[in-house]
Amino acid sequence: MKHKDITLAIEDLTVSFDGFKAVDSLNFYLDQNELHVVIGPNGAGKTTVLDLICGKTKSTEGSIKFKDKELTNLAEHEIVQAGVGRKFQTPSIYENLSVYENLEISFPRGRGVFSSIAFKCDEEVDSRIKEVAKEIFLEEFLEMESALLSHGQKQWLEIGMLLIQDPELLMLDEPVAGMSVKEREQTAELLNRICVGRSVLVIEHDMDFVERIAHKVTVLHQGKILAEGDMKTVQNDPKVIEVYLGH
Ligand code: ADP
Ligand code: MG
């Protein structure tokens, strides 16, 4: 099952909450440059999988290897440092700060404030902020207070706050929830762009959106994989129609 460009390998992953297995012996693989979407009914365990990968929840059994580094023993901040970025369902931006400031505070500053190259660093940070703002359709909004952005723009800003850290694995939980049709289209374009050179794992319910972005789809049901493959295969799977798409 091992292939060359594998970014994430989850094997026999289980988490049980008071005996209830929210994720049950899961095997899941994610390749480099892959945009992989996880779908499934409410309560299937989708968000819990992201919680396990980012270290918010500790597994009961199994392993999560990110580029051959075991994540199950690491703290949340160590997992971030290893190159994993995760966006939660509701945007968690600083509403009272501008778009520019939100991106600025998210920039990873490994070199410390007393560094002699601090000035050069500021220029680097400034150009990176502008580059990311352009990627997330907010270059005209850099000085705007974030509270004044639309719901969709706030979602993009949060994606930008992750992108500025250049994660190798980016995980997004229901990124287009509450977005307009136009914003959904732009988000699909954004995700198609940012999966180049990294792996992207998305949880989503909007099937039109899934169709526009997914390289591969996994259907989760009761903590287990019900079906996996390309969009067409999954959509035509009678088991998937019965537990999810038929409703
Ligand atoms: P999904 O994102 O697919 O809708 P979740 O991963 O949020 O589903 O939840 C899967 C199941 O695990 C649900 O039944 C939920 O109530 C339960 N669950 C999730 N997190 C916890 C927790 N921290 N403690 C207890 N039960 C949990
Ligand atoms: Mg969820």
Tab-separated table of N, CA and C in Angstrom, residues 138-242:
chain	number	residue	atom	x	y	z
A	138	LEU	N	-8.448	39.123	-1.823
A	138	LEU	CA	-8.626	40.222	-0.869
A	138	LEU	C	-7.567	41.315	-1.026
A	139	GLU	N	-6.925	41.386	-2.190
A	139	GLU	CA	-5.869	42.394	-2.341
A	139	GLU	C	-6.396	43.829	-2.234
A	140	GLU	N	-7.666	44.033	-2.573
A	140	GLU	CA	-8.253	45.377	-2.477
A	140	GLU	C	-8.755	45.687	-1.064
A	141	PHE	N	-8.670	44.708	-0.184
A	141	PHE	CA	-9.294	44.850	1.141
A	141	PHE	C	-8.271	44.828	2.283
A	142	LEU	N	-7.004	44.964	1.937
A	142	LEU	CA	-5.946	44.806	2.949
A	142	LEU	C	-6.116	45.693	4.174
A	143	GLU	N	-6.591	46.926	3.969
A	143	GLU	CA	-6.708	47.857	5.092
A	143	GLU	C	-8.065	47.788	5.785
A	144	MET	N	-8.963	46.977	5.248
A	144	MET	CA	-10.310	46.936	5.829
A	144	MET	C	-10.331	46.169	7.144
A	145	GLU	N	-11.139	46.676	8.077
A	145	GLU	CA	-11.338	45.953	9.327
A	145	GLU	C	-12.057	44.638	8.995
A	146	SER	N	-11.554	43.547	9.532
A	146	SER	CA	-12.062	42.231	9.131
A	146	SER	C	-13.537	42.018	9.457
A	147	ALA	N	-14.021	42.695	10.490
A	147	ALA	CA	-15.433	42.579	10.861
A	147	ALA	C	-16.356	42.988	9.712
A	148	LEU	N	-15.846	43.857	8.819
A	148	LEU	CA	-16.682	44.375	7.734
A	148	LEU	C	-16.693	43.487	6.490
A	149	LEU	N	-15.901	42.430	6.502
A	149	LEU	CA	-15.877	41.516	5.351
A	149	LEU	C	-17.165	40.698	5.304
A	150	SER	N	-17.502	40.198	4.104
A	150	SER	CA	-18.641	39.277	4.000
A	150	SER	C	-18.233	37.951	4.651
A	151	HIS	N	-19.240	37.114	4.915
A	151	HIS	CA	-18.955	35.816	5.523
A	151	HIS	C	-17.958	35.019	4.669
A	152	GLY	N	-18.169	35.048	3.353
A	152	GLY	CA	-17.278	34.322	2.441
A	152	GLY	C	-15.861	34.874	2.479
A	153	GLN	N	-15.754	36.200	2.504
A	153	GLN	CA	-14.417	36.819	2.563
A	153	GLN	C	-13.693	36.460	3.864
A	154	LYS	N	-14.456	36.334	4.944
A	154	LYS	CA	-13.839	35.917	6.219
A	154	LYS	C	-13.286	34.500	6.106
A	155	GLN	N	-14.041	33.644	5.420
A	155	GLN	CA	-13.567	32.267	5.212
A	155	GLN	C	-12.269	32.273	4.403
A	156	TRP	N	-12.227	33.131	3.379
A	156	TRP	CA	-11.009	33.214	2.556
A	156	TRP	C	-9.838	33.741	3.375
A	157	LEU	N	-10.133	34.730	4.219
A	157	LEU	CA	-9.057	35.283	5.050
A	157	LEU	C	-8.468	34.184	5.938
A	158	GLU	N	-9.344	33.361	6.484
A	158	GLU	CA	-8.812	32.302	7.334
A	158	GLU	C	-7.980	31.302	6.532
A	159	ILE	N	-8.391	31.035	5.302
A	159	ILE	CA	-7.572	30.175	4.433
A	159	ILE	C	-6.220	30.851	4.198
A	160	GLY	N	-6.249	32.173	3.987
A	160	GLY	CA	-5.009	32.932	3.787
A	160	GLY	C	-4.094	32.868	5.000
A	161	MET	N	-4.695	32.907	6.200
A	161	MET	CA	-3.905	32.845	7.439
A	161	MET	C	-3.196	31.493	7.560
A	162	LEU	N	-3.759	30.471	6.930
A	162	LEU	CA	-3.079	29.169	6.887
A	162	LEU	C	-2.046	29.143	5.763
A	163	LEU	N	-2.448	29.682	4.591
A	163	LEU	CA	-1.542	29.652	3.430
A	163	LEU	C	-0.231	30.371	3.698
A	164	ILE	N	-0.298	31.438	4.492
A	164	ILE	CA	0.903	32.227	4.748
A	164	ILE	C	1.942	31.406	5.521
A	165	GLN	N	1.476	30.339	6.162
A	165	GLN	CA	2.398	29.427	6.853
A	165	GLN	C	2.902	28.327	5.929
A	166	ASP	N	2.403	28.338	4.689
A	166	ASP	CA	2.816	27.380	3.664
A	166	ASP	C	2.783	25.925	4.140
A	167	PRO	N	1.632	25.470	4.633
A	167	PRO	CA	1.550	24.091	5.124
A	167	PRO	C	1.631	23.081	3.977
A	168	GLU	N	2.186	21.921	4.250
A	168	GLU	CA	2.224	20.874	3.225
A	168	GLU	C	0.919	20.103	3.180
A	169	LEU	N	0.211	20.140	4.312
A	169	LEU	CA	-1.121	19.539	4.349
A	169	LEU	C	-2.082	20.598	4.870
A	170	LEU	N	-3.118	20.865	4.076
A	170	LEU	CA	-4.108	21.866	4.451
A	170	LEU	C	-5.452	21.163	4.597
A	171	MET	N	-6.117	21.364	5.736
A	171	MET	CA	-7.393	20.699	5.973
A	171	MET	C	-8.483	21.741	6.199
A	172	LEU	N	-9.587	21.589	5.475
A	172	LEU	CA	-10.662	22.586	5.529
A	172	LEU	C	-11.982	21.888	5.833
A	173	ASP	N	-12.649	22.328	6.886
A	173	ASP	CA	-13.928	21.730	7.284
A	173	ASP	C	-15.075	22.605	6.772
A	174	GLU	N	-15.792	22.120	5.798
A	174	GLU	CA	-16.951	22.800	5.189
A	174	GLU	C	-16.650	24.251	4.802
A	175	PRO	N	-15.676	24.445	3.902
A	175	PRO	CA	-15.231	25.812	3.576
A	175	PRO	C	-16.262	26.682	2.863
A	176	VAL	N	-17.242	26.110	2.177
A	176	VAL	CA	-18.190	26.964	1.445
A	176	VAL	C	-19.546	27.122	2.140
A	177	ALA	N	-19.662	26.594	3.363
A	177	ALA	CA	-20.912	26.757	4.112
A	177	ALA	C	-21.212	28.251	4.255
A	178	GLY	N	-22.420	28.644	3.890
A	178	GLY	CA	-22.831	30.043	4.029
A	178	GLY	C	-22.324	30.968	2.937
A	179	MET	N	-21.663	30.429	1.912
A	179	MET	CA	-21.163	31.282	0.833
A	179	MET	C	-22.186	31.424	-0.289
A	180	SER	N	-22.081	32.548	-1.003
A	180	SER	CA	-22.926	32.761	-2.183
A	180	SER	C	-22.421	31.867	-3.325
A	181	VAL	N	-23.239	31.752	-4.380
A	181	VAL	CA	-22.871	30.932	-5.545
A	181	VAL	C	-21.550	31.412	-6.141
A	182	LYS	N	-21.431	32.730	-6.274
A	182	LYS	CA	-20.213	33.308	-6.859
A	182	LYS	C	-18.985	32.997	-5.981
A	183	GLU	N	-19.170	33.150	-4.661
A	183	GLU	CA	-18.067	32.874	-3.737
A	183	GLU	C	-17.663	31.391	-3.780
A	184	ARG	N	-18.650	30.526	-3.955
A	184	ARG	CA	-18.357	29.089	-4.069
A	184	ARG	C	-17.498	28.807	-5.296
A	185	GLU	N	-17.860	29.463	-6.409
A	185	GLU	CA	-17.079	29.278	-7.643
A	185	GLU	C	-15.645	29.746	-7.448
A	186	GLN	N	-15.510	30.909	-6.806
A	186	GLN	CA	-14.160	31.436	-6.574
A	186	GLN	C	-13.367	30.521	-5.634
A	187	THR	N	-14.061	29.967	-4.635
A	187	THR	CA	-13.381	29.075	-3.686
A	187	THR	C	-12.909	27.801	-4.385
A	188	ALA	N	-13.730	27.289	-5.302
A	188	ALA	CA	-13.317	26.108	-6.074
A	188	ALA	C	-12.050	26.427	-6.855
A	189	GLU	N	-12.032	27.599	-7.474
A	189	GLU	CA	-10.843	28.014	-8.240
A	189	GLU	C	-9.632	28.147	-7.316
A	190	LEU	N	-9.859	28.737	-6.151
A	190	LEU	CA	-8.787	28.894	-5.157
A	190	LEU	C	-8.215	27.530	-4.731
A	191	LEU	N	-9.093	26.597	-4.418
A	191	LEU	CA	-8.620	25.286	-3.952
A	191	LEU	C	-7.893	24.529	-5.051
A	192	ASN	N	-8.385	24.653	-6.285
A	192	ASN	CA	-7.685	24.002	-7.398
A	192	ASN	C	-6.273	24.555	-7.565
A	193	ARG	N	-6.106	25.822	-7.249
A	193	ARG	CA	-4.787	26.459	-7.346
A	193	ARG	C	-3.877	26.024	-6.197
A	194	ILE	N	-4.407	26.021	-4.973
A	194	ILE	CA	-3.516	25.828	-3.816
A	194	ILE	C	-3.183	24.369	-3.511
A	195	CYS	N	-3.793	23.433	-4.250
A	195	CYS	CA	-3.403	22.029	-4.015
A	195	CYS	C	-2.140	21.674	-4.776
A	196	VAL	N	-1.648	22.588	-5.595
A	196	VAL	CA	-0.398	22.324	-6.309
A	196	VAL	C	0.770	22.466	-5.328
A	197	GLY	N	1.564	21.409	-5.199
A	197	GLY	CA	2.709	21.440	-4.295
A	197	GLY	C	2.370	21.110	-2.858
A	198	ARG	N	1.103	20.817	-2.578
A	198	ARG	CA	0.738	20.373	-1.233
A	198	ARG	C	-0.445	19.414	-1.331
A	199	SER	N	-0.886	18.911	-0.202
A	199	SER	CA	-2.072	18.058	-0.173
A	199	SER	C	-3.188	18.810	0.529
A	200	VAL	N	-4.399	18.649	0.022
A	200	VAL	CA	-5.532	19.348	0.620
A	200	VAL	C	-6.624	18.326	0.936
A	201	LEU	N	-7.103	18.403	2.168
A	201	LEU	CA	-8.164	17.511	2.631
A	201	LEU	C	-9.368	18.385	2.991
A	202	VAL	N	-10.488	18.140	2.317
A	202	VAL	CA	-11.671	18.994	2.491
A	202	VAL	C	-12.861	18.142	2.927
A	203	ILE	N	-13.604	18.643	3.898
A	203	ILE	CA	-14.896	18.048	4.251
A	203	ILE	C	-15.956	18.951	3.648
A	204	GLU	N	-16.899	18.381	2.912
A	204	GLU	CA	-17.910	19.255	2.315
A	204	GLU	C	-19.199	18.494	2.038
A	205	HIS	N	-20.311	19.217	2.068
A	205	HIS	CA	-21.620	18.624	1.768
A	205	HIS	C	-22.131	19.028	0.394
A	206	ASP	N	-21.695	20.189	-0.095
A	206	ASP	CA	-22.206	20.718	-1.364
A	206	ASP	C	-21.632	19.913	-2.528
A	207	MET	N	-22.466	19.028	-3.106
A	207	MET	CA	-21.962	18.072	-4.097
A	207	MET	C	-21.542	18.735	-5.403
A	208	ASP	N	-22.173	19.858	-5.769
A	208	ASP	CA	-21.729	20.576	-6.977
A	208	ASP	C	-20.310	21.084	-6.776
A	209	PHE	N	-20.070	21.570	-5.553
A	209	PHE	CA	-18.738	22.071	-5.223
A	209	PHE	C	-17.730	20.917	-5.195
A	210	VAL	N	-18.120	19.805	-4.581
A	210	VAL	CA	-17.234	18.636	-4.500
A	210	VAL	C	-16.818	18.203	-5.904
A	211	GLU	N	-17.796	18.183	-6.806
A	211	GLU	CA	-17.526	17.770	-8.182
A	211	GLU	C	-16.484	18.677	-8.854
A	212	ARG	N	-16.505	19.959	-8.512
A	212	ARG	CA	-15.569	20.905	-9.119
A	212	ARG	C	-14.143	20.769	-8.605
A	213	ILE	N	-13.988	20.238	-7.396
A	213	ILE	CA	-12.630	20.250	-6.816
A	213	ILE	C	-11.994	18.871	-6.607
A	214	ALA	N	-12.819	17.835	-6.399
A	214	ALA	CA	-12.250	16.581	-5.876
A	214	ALA	C	-11.453	15.787	-6.896
A	215	HIS	N	-10.256	15.388	-6.511
A	215	HIS	CA	-9.520	14.399	-7.276
A	215	HIS	C	-10.004	13.019	-6.851
A	216	LYS	N	-10.317	12.931	-5.575
A	216	LYS	CA	-10.714	11.661	-4.990
A	216	LYS	C	-11.718	11.948	-3.875
A	217	VAL	N	-12.699	11.059	-3.728
A	217	VAL	CA	-13.733	11.247	-2.705
A	217	VAL	C	-13.773	10.018	-1.794
A	218	THR	N	-13.852	10.275	-0.496
A	218	THR	CA	-14.053	9.191	0.466
A	218	THR	C	-15.378	9.434	1.168
A	219	VAL	N	-16.206	8.410	1.225
A	219	VAL	CA	-17.479	8.526	1.931
A	219	VAL	C	-17.325	7.831	3.276
A	220	LEU	N	-17.558	8.613	4.319
A	220	LEU	CA	-17.440	8.084	5.669
A	220	LEU	C	-18.837	7.834	6.232
A	221	HIS	N	-18.994	6.732	6.934
A	221	HIS	CA	-20.285	6.399	7.542
A	221	HIS	C	-20.012	5.607	8.808
A	222	GLN	N	-20.520	6.092	9.933
A	222	GLN	CA	-20.318	5.441	11.230
A	222	GLN	C	-18.832	5.141	11.502
A	223	GLY	N	-17.995	6.129	11.189
A	223	GLY	CA	-16.572	6.020	11.497
A	223	GLY	C	-15.766	5.128	10.581
A	224	LYS	N	-16.439	4.599	9.536
A	224	LYS	CA	-15.743	3.695	8.606
A	224	LYS	C	-15.912	4.192	7.173
A	225	ILE	N	-15.039	3.709	6.295
A	225	ILE	CA	-15.157	4.075	4.885
A	225	ILE	C	-16.224	3.222	4.214
A	226	LEU	N	-17.196	3.935	3.619
A	226	LEU	CA	-18.285	3.247	2.926
A	226	LEU	C	-17.921	3.062	1.459
A	227	ALA	N	-17.247	4.064	0.896
A	227	ALA	CA	-16.838	3.995	-0.507
A	227	ALA	C	-15.716	4.988	-0.731
A	228	GLU	N	-14.913	4.735	-1.756
A	228	GLU	CA	-13.807	5.632	-2.062
A	228	GLU	C	-13.485	5.528	-3.546
A	229	GLY	N	-13.158	6.662	-4.151
A	229	GLY	CA	-12.783	6.643	-5.568
A	229	GLY	C	-13.016	7.992	-6.197
A	230	ASP	N	-13.145	8.012	-7.533
A	230	ASP	CA	-13.446	9.300	-8.161
A	230	ASP	C	-14.925	9.621	-7.953
A	231	MET	N	-15.277	10.852	-8.248
A	231	MET	CA	-16.626	11.358	-7.989
A	231	MET	C	-17.716	10.465	-8.615
A	232	LYS	N	-17.529	10.093	-9.864
A	232	LYS	CA	-18.538	9.285	-10.579
A	232	LYS	C	-18.765	7.940	-9.906
A	233	THR	N	-17.675	7.267	-9.572
A	233	THR	CA	-17.762	5.948	-8.941
A	233	THR	C	-18.547	6.042	-7.634
A	234	VAL	N	-18.200	7.047	-6.855
A	234	VAL	CA	-18.818	7.210	-5.547
A	234	VAL	C	-20.306	7.587	-5.679
A	235	GLN	N	-20.598	8.489	-6.621
A	235	GLN	CA	-21.979	8.946	-6.830
A	235	GLN	C	-22.905	7.828	-7.278
A	236	ASN	N	-22.353	6.855	-7.998
A	236	ASN	CA	-23.177	5.772	-8.527
A	236	ASN	C	-23.185	4.535	-7.641
A	237	ASP	N	-22.509	4.637	-6.502
A	237	ASP	CA	-22.444	3.494	-5.593
A	237	ASP	C	-23.772	3.370	-4.829
A	238	PRO	N	-24.463	2.237	-4.985
A	238	PRO	CA	-25.780	2.086	-4.325
A	238	PRO	C	-25.734	2.289	-2.807
A	239	LYS	N	-24.647	1.871	-2.158
A	239	LYS	CA	-24.536	2.055	-0.701
A	239	LYS	C	-24.496	3.543	-0.348
A	240	VAL	N	-23.783	4.328	-1.178
A	240	VAL	CA	-23.647	5.760	-0.927
A	240	VAL	C	-24.990	6.457	-1.155
A	241	ILE	N	-25.692	6.046	-2.193
A	241	ILE	CA	-27.005	6.629	-2.486
A	241	ILE	C	-27.955	6.338	-1.318
A	242	GLU	N	-27.870	5.125	-0.801
A	242	GLU	CA	-28.765	4.748	0.287
A	242	GLU	C	-28.500	5.538	1.569
